[in-house]
Amino acid sequence: MISFIDEHRSVPGVEPICKVLPIATSTYYETLAKRMDMDRVSARARNDMAMKVEMRRVFEANFRVYGVRKVWRQLKREGFDIARCTVARLMRSMSLRGVIRGKPIRTTFVSAYLIPFYSEWAEDVRRSSVCLEVTGCRETAKWTSIWTSRTLVMSDGWT
């Protein structure tokens, strides 16, 4: 959001953009100040920046296959004091994922005898769906809601 404001601030200015976006003007200026002066950044953020570099190095050095646990173990071997949950959080924020071996597990599937029920239910939803356009705080926001009164109940005859 800060980069968007930086790109478009020349024409309307910062304050009108911040009024439209859900961000306070003071937050924008505080972020700019933190970019200029690293002493204003919190200790956790500074530590995270340093650990991200090390985690990226370990991840790349091991052919991009290490997951959270192996990256954490390698960092511990190298003498870094970091929690495994911190490694997980930072790897998630950097979109780093380890390789999963084996065939993926298929957890959901549709049985042949359920297909008629699902297709009939989908047709009812298409027929009875209601779209609501709500224009309140933002003109571009569109909220869509699907209402249906049909419920899918399957019974074996005992209930």
PDB file of C-alpha atoms in Angstrom:
ATOM      1  CA  MET A   1       0.000   0.000   0.000  1.00  0.00           C
ATOM      2  CA  ILE A   2       2.902   2.320   0.771  1.00  0.00           C
ATOM      3  CA  SER A   3       4.420   1.719  -2.661  1.00  0.00           C
ATOM      4  CA  PHE A   4       1.053   2.497  -4.282  1.00  0.00           C
ATOM      5  CA  ILE A   5       0.916   5.829  -2.452  1.00  0.00           C
ATOM      6  CA  ASP A   6       4.514   6.565  -3.488  1.00  0.00           C
ATOM      7  CA  GLU A   7       3.647   5.972  -7.141  1.00  0.00           C
ATOM      8  CA  HIS A   8       0.506   8.130  -7.171  1.00  0.00           C
ATOM      9  CA  ARG A   9       1.235  10.860  -4.652  1.00  0.00           C
ATOM     10  CA  SER A  10       2.368  13.475  -7.193  1.00  0.00           C
ATOM     11  CA  VAL A  11      -1.086  14.372  -8.513  1.00  0.00           C
ATOM     12  CA  PRO A  12      -3.561  14.366  -5.582  1.00  0.00           C
ATOM     13  CA  GLY A  13      -1.105  14.260  -2.682  1.00  0.00           C
ATOM     14  CA  VAL A  14      -0.758  11.846   0.215  1.00  0.00           C
ATOM     15  CA  GLU A  15      -3.710  12.930   2.380  1.00  0.00           C
ATOM     16  CA  PRO A  16      -6.491  12.411  -0.208  1.00  0.00           C
ATOM     17  CA  ILE A  17      -5.115   8.989  -1.113  1.00  0.00           C
ATOM     18  CA  CYS A  18      -4.938   7.980   2.559  1.00  0.00           C
ATOM     19  CA  LYS A  19      -8.556   9.056   3.070  1.00  0.00           C
ATOM     20  CA  VAL A  20      -9.681   6.652   0.353  1.00  0.00           C
ATOM     21  CA  LEU A  21      -7.383   3.790   1.370  1.00  0.00           C
ATOM     22  CA  PRO A  22      -7.659   2.215   4.828  1.00  0.00           C
ATOM     23  CA  ILE A  23      -4.393   3.723   6.090  1.00  0.00           C
ATOM     24  CA  ALA A  24      -3.682   6.692   8.315  1.00  0.00           C
ATOM     25  CA  THR A  25      -1.473   9.476   6.985  1.00  0.00           C
ATOM     26  CA  SER A  26       0.748   9.192  10.048  1.00  0.00           C
ATOM     27  CA  THR A  27       1.302   5.498   9.300  1.00  0.00           C
ATOM     28  CA  TYR A  28       2.502   6.357   5.804  1.00  0.00           C
ATOM     29  CA  TYR A  29       4.946   8.976   7.058  1.00  0.00           C
ATOM     30  CA  GLU A  30       6.177   6.674   9.855  1.00  0.00           C
ATOM     31  CA  THR A  31       6.921   3.955   7.295  1.00  0.00           C
ATOM     32  CA  LEU A  32       8.865   6.445   5.177  1.00  0.00           C
ATOM     33  CA  ALA A  33      10.866   7.499   8.237  1.00  0.00           C
ATOM     34  CA  LYS A  34      11.675   3.853   9.035  1.00  0.00           C
ATOM     35  CA  ARG A  35      12.946   3.350   5.489  1.00  0.00           C
ATOM     36  CA  MET A  36      15.330   6.272   5.893  1.00  0.00           C
ATOM     37  CA  ASP A  37      16.511   5.596   9.460  1.00  0.00           C
ATOM     38  CA  MET A  38      17.118   1.973  10.500  1.00  0.00           C
ATOM     39  CA  ASP A  39      17.328   2.995  14.178  1.00  0.00           C
ATOM     40  CA  ARG A  40      13.558   3.543  14.164  1.00  0.00           C
ATOM     41  CA  VAL A  41      12.881  -0.047  13.114  1.00  0.00           C
ATOM     42  CA  SER A  42      12.029  -2.453  15.941  1.00  0.00           C
ATOM     43  CA  ALA A  43      14.545  -5.029  17.134  1.00  0.00           C
ATOM     44  CA  ARG A  44      12.350  -7.876  15.889  1.00  0.00           C
ATOM     45  CA  ALA A  45      12.139  -6.368  12.403  1.00  0.00           C
ATOM     46  CA  ARG A  46      15.921  -5.881  12.293  1.00  0.00           C
ATOM     47  CA  ASN A  47      16.480  -9.452  13.454  1.00  0.00           C
ATOM     48  CA  ASP A  48      13.945 -10.718  10.894  1.00  0.00           C
ATOM     49  CA  MET A  49      15.741  -8.920   8.059  1.00  0.00           C
ATOM     50  CA  ALA A  50      19.065 -10.471   9.058  1.00  0.00           C
ATOM     51  CA  MET A  51      17.582 -13.945   9.478  1.00  0.00           C
ATOM     52  CA  LYS A  52      15.767 -13.773   6.134  1.00  0.00           C
ATOM     53  CA  VAL A  53      19.119 -13.366   4.394  1.00  0.00           C
ATOM     54  CA  GLU A  54      20.545 -16.386   6.224  1.00  0.00           C
ATOM     55  CA  MET A  55      17.444 -18.484   5.632  1.00  0.00           C
ATOM     56  CA  ARG A  56      17.468 -17.669   1.923  1.00  0.00           C
ATOM     57  CA  ARG A  57      21.166 -18.650   1.787  1.00  0.00           C
ATOM     58  CA  VAL A  58      20.528 -22.010   3.486  1.00  0.00           C
ATOM     59  CA  PHE A  59      17.461 -22.674   1.330  1.00  0.00           C
ATOM     60  CA  GLU A  60      19.303 -21.918  -1.932  1.00  0.00           C
ATOM     61  CA  ALA A  61      22.451 -23.815  -0.890  1.00  0.00           C
ATOM     62  CA  ASN A  62      20.390 -26.959  -0.428  1.00  0.00           C
ATOM     63  CA  PHE A  63      18.752 -26.922  -3.871  1.00  0.00           C
ATOM     64  CA  ARG A  64      15.527 -25.298  -2.635  1.00  0.00           C
ATOM     65  CA  VAL A  65      14.306 -28.558  -1.066  1.00  0.00           C
ATOM     66  CA  TYR A  66      14.693 -27.862   2.667  1.00  0.00           C
ATOM     67  CA  GLY A  67      11.533 -27.234   4.629  1.00  0.00           C
ATOM     68  CA  VAL A  68      11.085 -25.361   7.892  1.00  0.00           C
ATOM     69  CA  ARG A  69      12.538 -28.055  10.130  1.00  0.00           C
ATOM     70  CA  LYS A  70      15.680 -28.643   8.086  1.00  0.00           C
ATOM     71  CA  VAL A  71      16.366 -24.924   7.599  1.00  0.00           C
ATOM     72  CA  TRP A  72      15.938 -24.436  11.351  1.00  0.00           C
ATOM     73  CA  ARG A  73      18.270 -27.344  12.157  1.00  0.00           C
ATOM     74  CA  GLN A  74      20.921 -26.030   9.741  1.00  0.00           C
ATOM     75  CA  LEU A  75      20.747 -22.538  11.242  1.00  0.00           C
ATOM     76  CA  LYS A  76      21.110 -24.040  14.742  1.00  0.00           C
ATOM     77  CA  ARG A  77      24.194 -25.983  13.557  1.00  0.00           C
ATOM     78  CA  GLU A  78      25.690 -22.742  12.259  1.00  0.00           C
ATOM     79  CA  GLY A  79      25.197 -21.081  15.643  1.00  0.00           C
ATOM     80  CA  PHE A  80      22.089 -18.953  15.101  1.00  0.00           C
ATOM     81  CA  ASP A  81      19.691 -18.797  18.044  1.00  0.00           C
ATOM     82  CA  ILE A  82      16.257 -18.830  16.430  1.00  0.00           C
ATOM     83  CA  ALA A  83      12.972 -20.558  17.217  1.00  0.00           C
ATOM     84  CA  ARG A  84      11.413 -23.013  14.790  1.00  0.00           C
ATOM     85  CA  CYS A  85       8.154 -21.061  14.732  1.00  0.00           C
ATOM     86  CA  THR A  86      10.103 -17.945  13.743  1.00  0.00           C
ATOM     87  CA  VAL A  87      11.677 -19.844  10.858  1.00  0.00           C
ATOM     88  CA  ALA A  88       8.192 -20.996   9.821  1.00  0.00           C
ATOM     89  CA  ARG A  89       6.797 -17.455   9.968  1.00  0.00           C
ATOM     90  CA  LEU A  90       9.659 -15.962   7.976  1.00  0.00           C
ATOM     91  CA  MET A  91       9.675 -18.745   5.378  1.00  0.00           C
ATOM     92  CA  ARG A  92       5.934 -18.265   4.943  1.00  0.00           C
ATOM     93  CA  SER A  93       6.397 -14.525   4.457  1.00  0.00           C
ATOM     94  CA  MET A  94       9.121 -15.179   1.854  1.00  0.00           C
ATOM     95  CA  SER A  95       7.008 -17.871   0.120  1.00  0.00           C
ATOM     96  CA  LEU A  96       9.675 -20.534   0.656  1.00  0.00           C
ATOM     97  CA  ARG A  97       8.415 -24.111   0.791  1.00  0.00           C
ATOM     98  CA  GLY A  98      10.276 -27.372   0.978  1.00  0.00           C
ATOM     99  CA  VAL A  99       9.741 -30.215  -1.446  1.00  0.00           C
ATOM    100  CA  ILE A 100       7.212 -32.868  -0.463  1.00  0.00           C
ATOM    101  CA  ARG A 101       8.161 -36.407  -1.409  1.00  0.00           C
ATOM    102  CA  GLY A 102       5.730 -39.007  -2.655  1.00  0.00           C
ATOM    103  CA  LYS A 103       2.347 -38.942  -4.248  1.00  0.00           C
ATOM    104  CA  PRO A 104      -0.017 -36.220  -3.020  1.00  0.00           C
ATOM    105  CA  ILE A 105      -2.827 -37.519  -0.843  1.00  0.00           C
ATOM    106  CA  ARG A 106      -6.261 -37.081  -2.356  1.00  0.00           C
ATOM    107  CA  THR A 107      -8.604 -36.265   0.497  1.00  0.00           C
ATOM    108  CA  THR A 108     -11.838 -35.373  -1.292  1.00  0.00           C
ATOM    109  CA  PHE A 109     -13.532 -37.014  -4.219  1.00  0.00           C
ATOM    110  CA  VAL A 110     -17.064 -37.415  -5.513  1.00  0.00           C
ATOM    111  CA  SER A 111     -18.486 -40.906  -5.666  1.00  0.00           C
ATOM    112  CA  ALA A 112     -20.369 -41.937  -8.784  1.00  0.00           C
ATOM    113  CA  TYR A 113     -23.710 -42.208  -6.951  1.00  0.00           C
ATOM    114  CA  LEU A 114     -23.420 -38.633  -5.561  1.00  0.00           C
ATOM    115  CA  ILE A 115     -22.969 -36.891  -8.921  1.00  0.00           C
ATOM    116  CA  PRO A 116     -26.742 -36.567  -9.625  1.00  0.00           C
ATOM    117  CA  PHE A 117     -27.304 -34.963  -6.207  1.00  0.00           C
ATOM    118  CA  TYR A 118     -24.483 -32.460  -6.695  1.00  0.00           C
ATOM    119  CA  SER A 119     -25.512 -31.484 -10.223  1.00  0.00           C
ATOM    120  CA  GLU A 120     -29.134 -30.994  -9.136  1.00  0.00           C
ATOM    121  CA  TRP A 121     -28.025 -28.883  -6.161  1.00  0.00           C
ATOM    122  CA  ALA A 122     -25.727 -26.752  -8.362  1.00  0.00           C
ATOM    123  CA  GLU A 123     -28.580 -26.098 -10.791  1.00  0.00           C
ATOM    124  CA  ASP A 124     -30.833 -24.969  -7.915  1.00  0.00           C
ATOM    125  CA  VAL A 125     -28.139 -22.583  -6.686  1.00  0.00           C
ATOM    126  CA  ARG A 126     -27.784 -21.100 -10.173  1.00  0.00           C
ATOM    127  CA  ARG A 127     -31.539 -20.581 -10.433  1.00  0.00           C
ATOM    128  CA  SER A 128     -32.057 -19.103  -6.966  1.00  0.00           C
ATOM    129  CA  SER A 129     -28.892 -17.050  -6.544  1.00  0.00           C
ATOM    130  CA  VAL A 130     -29.326 -13.407  -5.663  1.00  0.00           C
ATOM    131  CA  CYS A 131     -26.611 -10.842  -6.328  1.00  0.00           C
ATOM    132  CA  LEU A 132     -26.580  -7.771  -4.140  1.00  0.00           C
ATOM    133  CA  GLU A 133     -24.531  -4.725  -5.009  1.00  0.00           C
ATOM    134  CA  VAL A 134     -23.711  -2.708  -1.916  1.00  0.00           C
ATOM    135  CA  THR A 135     -22.319   0.743  -2.542  1.00  0.00           C
ATOM    136  CA  GLY A 136     -21.432   2.344   0.728  1.00  0.00           C
ATOM    137  CA  CYS A 137     -17.946   3.441   1.624  1.00  0.00           C
ATOM    138  CA  ARG A 138     -16.331   2.457  -1.677  1.00  0.00           C
ATOM    139  CA  GLU A 139     -17.959   2.695  -5.070  1.00  0.00           C
ATOM    140  CA  THR A 140     -15.941  -0.153  -6.550  1.00  0.00           C
ATOM    141  CA  ALA A 141     -16.850  -2.682  -3.852  1.00  0.00           C
ATOM    142  CA  LYS A 142     -19.310  -5.345  -4.932  1.00  0.00           C
ATOM    143  CA  TRP A 143     -20.646  -7.881  -2.464  1.00  0.00           C
ATOM    144  CA  THR A 144     -22.250 -11.021  -3.800  1.00  0.00           C
ATOM    145  CA  SER A 145     -24.398 -13.343  -1.770  1.00  0.00           C
ATOM    146  CA  ILE A 146     -25.972 -16.645  -2.743  1.00  0.00           C
ATOM    147  CA  TRP A 147     -29.163 -17.616  -0.988  1.00  0.00           C
ATOM    148  CA  THR A 148     -30.725 -21.005  -1.423  1.00  0.00           C
ATOM    149  CA  SER A 149     -33.401 -22.789   0.537  1.00  0.00           C
ATOM    150  CA  ARG A 150     -32.520 -26.301  -0.591  1.00  0.00           C
ATOM    151  CA  THR A 151     -30.411 -28.479   1.653  1.00  0.00           C
ATOM    152  CA  LEU A 152     -28.711 -31.670   0.613  1.00  0.00           C
ATOM    153  CA  VAL A 153     -29.711 -34.426   3.031  1.00  0.00           C
ATOM    154  CA  MET A 154     -28.830 -38.025   2.385  1.00  0.00           C
ATOM    155  CA  SER A 155     -30.318 -40.830   4.422  1.00  0.00           C
ATOM    156  CA  ASP A 156     -29.964 -44.573   4.534  1.00  0.00           C
ATOM    157  CA  GLY A 157     -33.612 -45.009   5.527  1.00  0.00           C
ATOM    158  CA  TRP A 158     -33.172 -45.353   9.289  1.00  0.00           C
ATOM    159  CA  THR A 159     -33.610 -41.693  10.227  1.00  0.00           C
TER     160      THR A 159
END
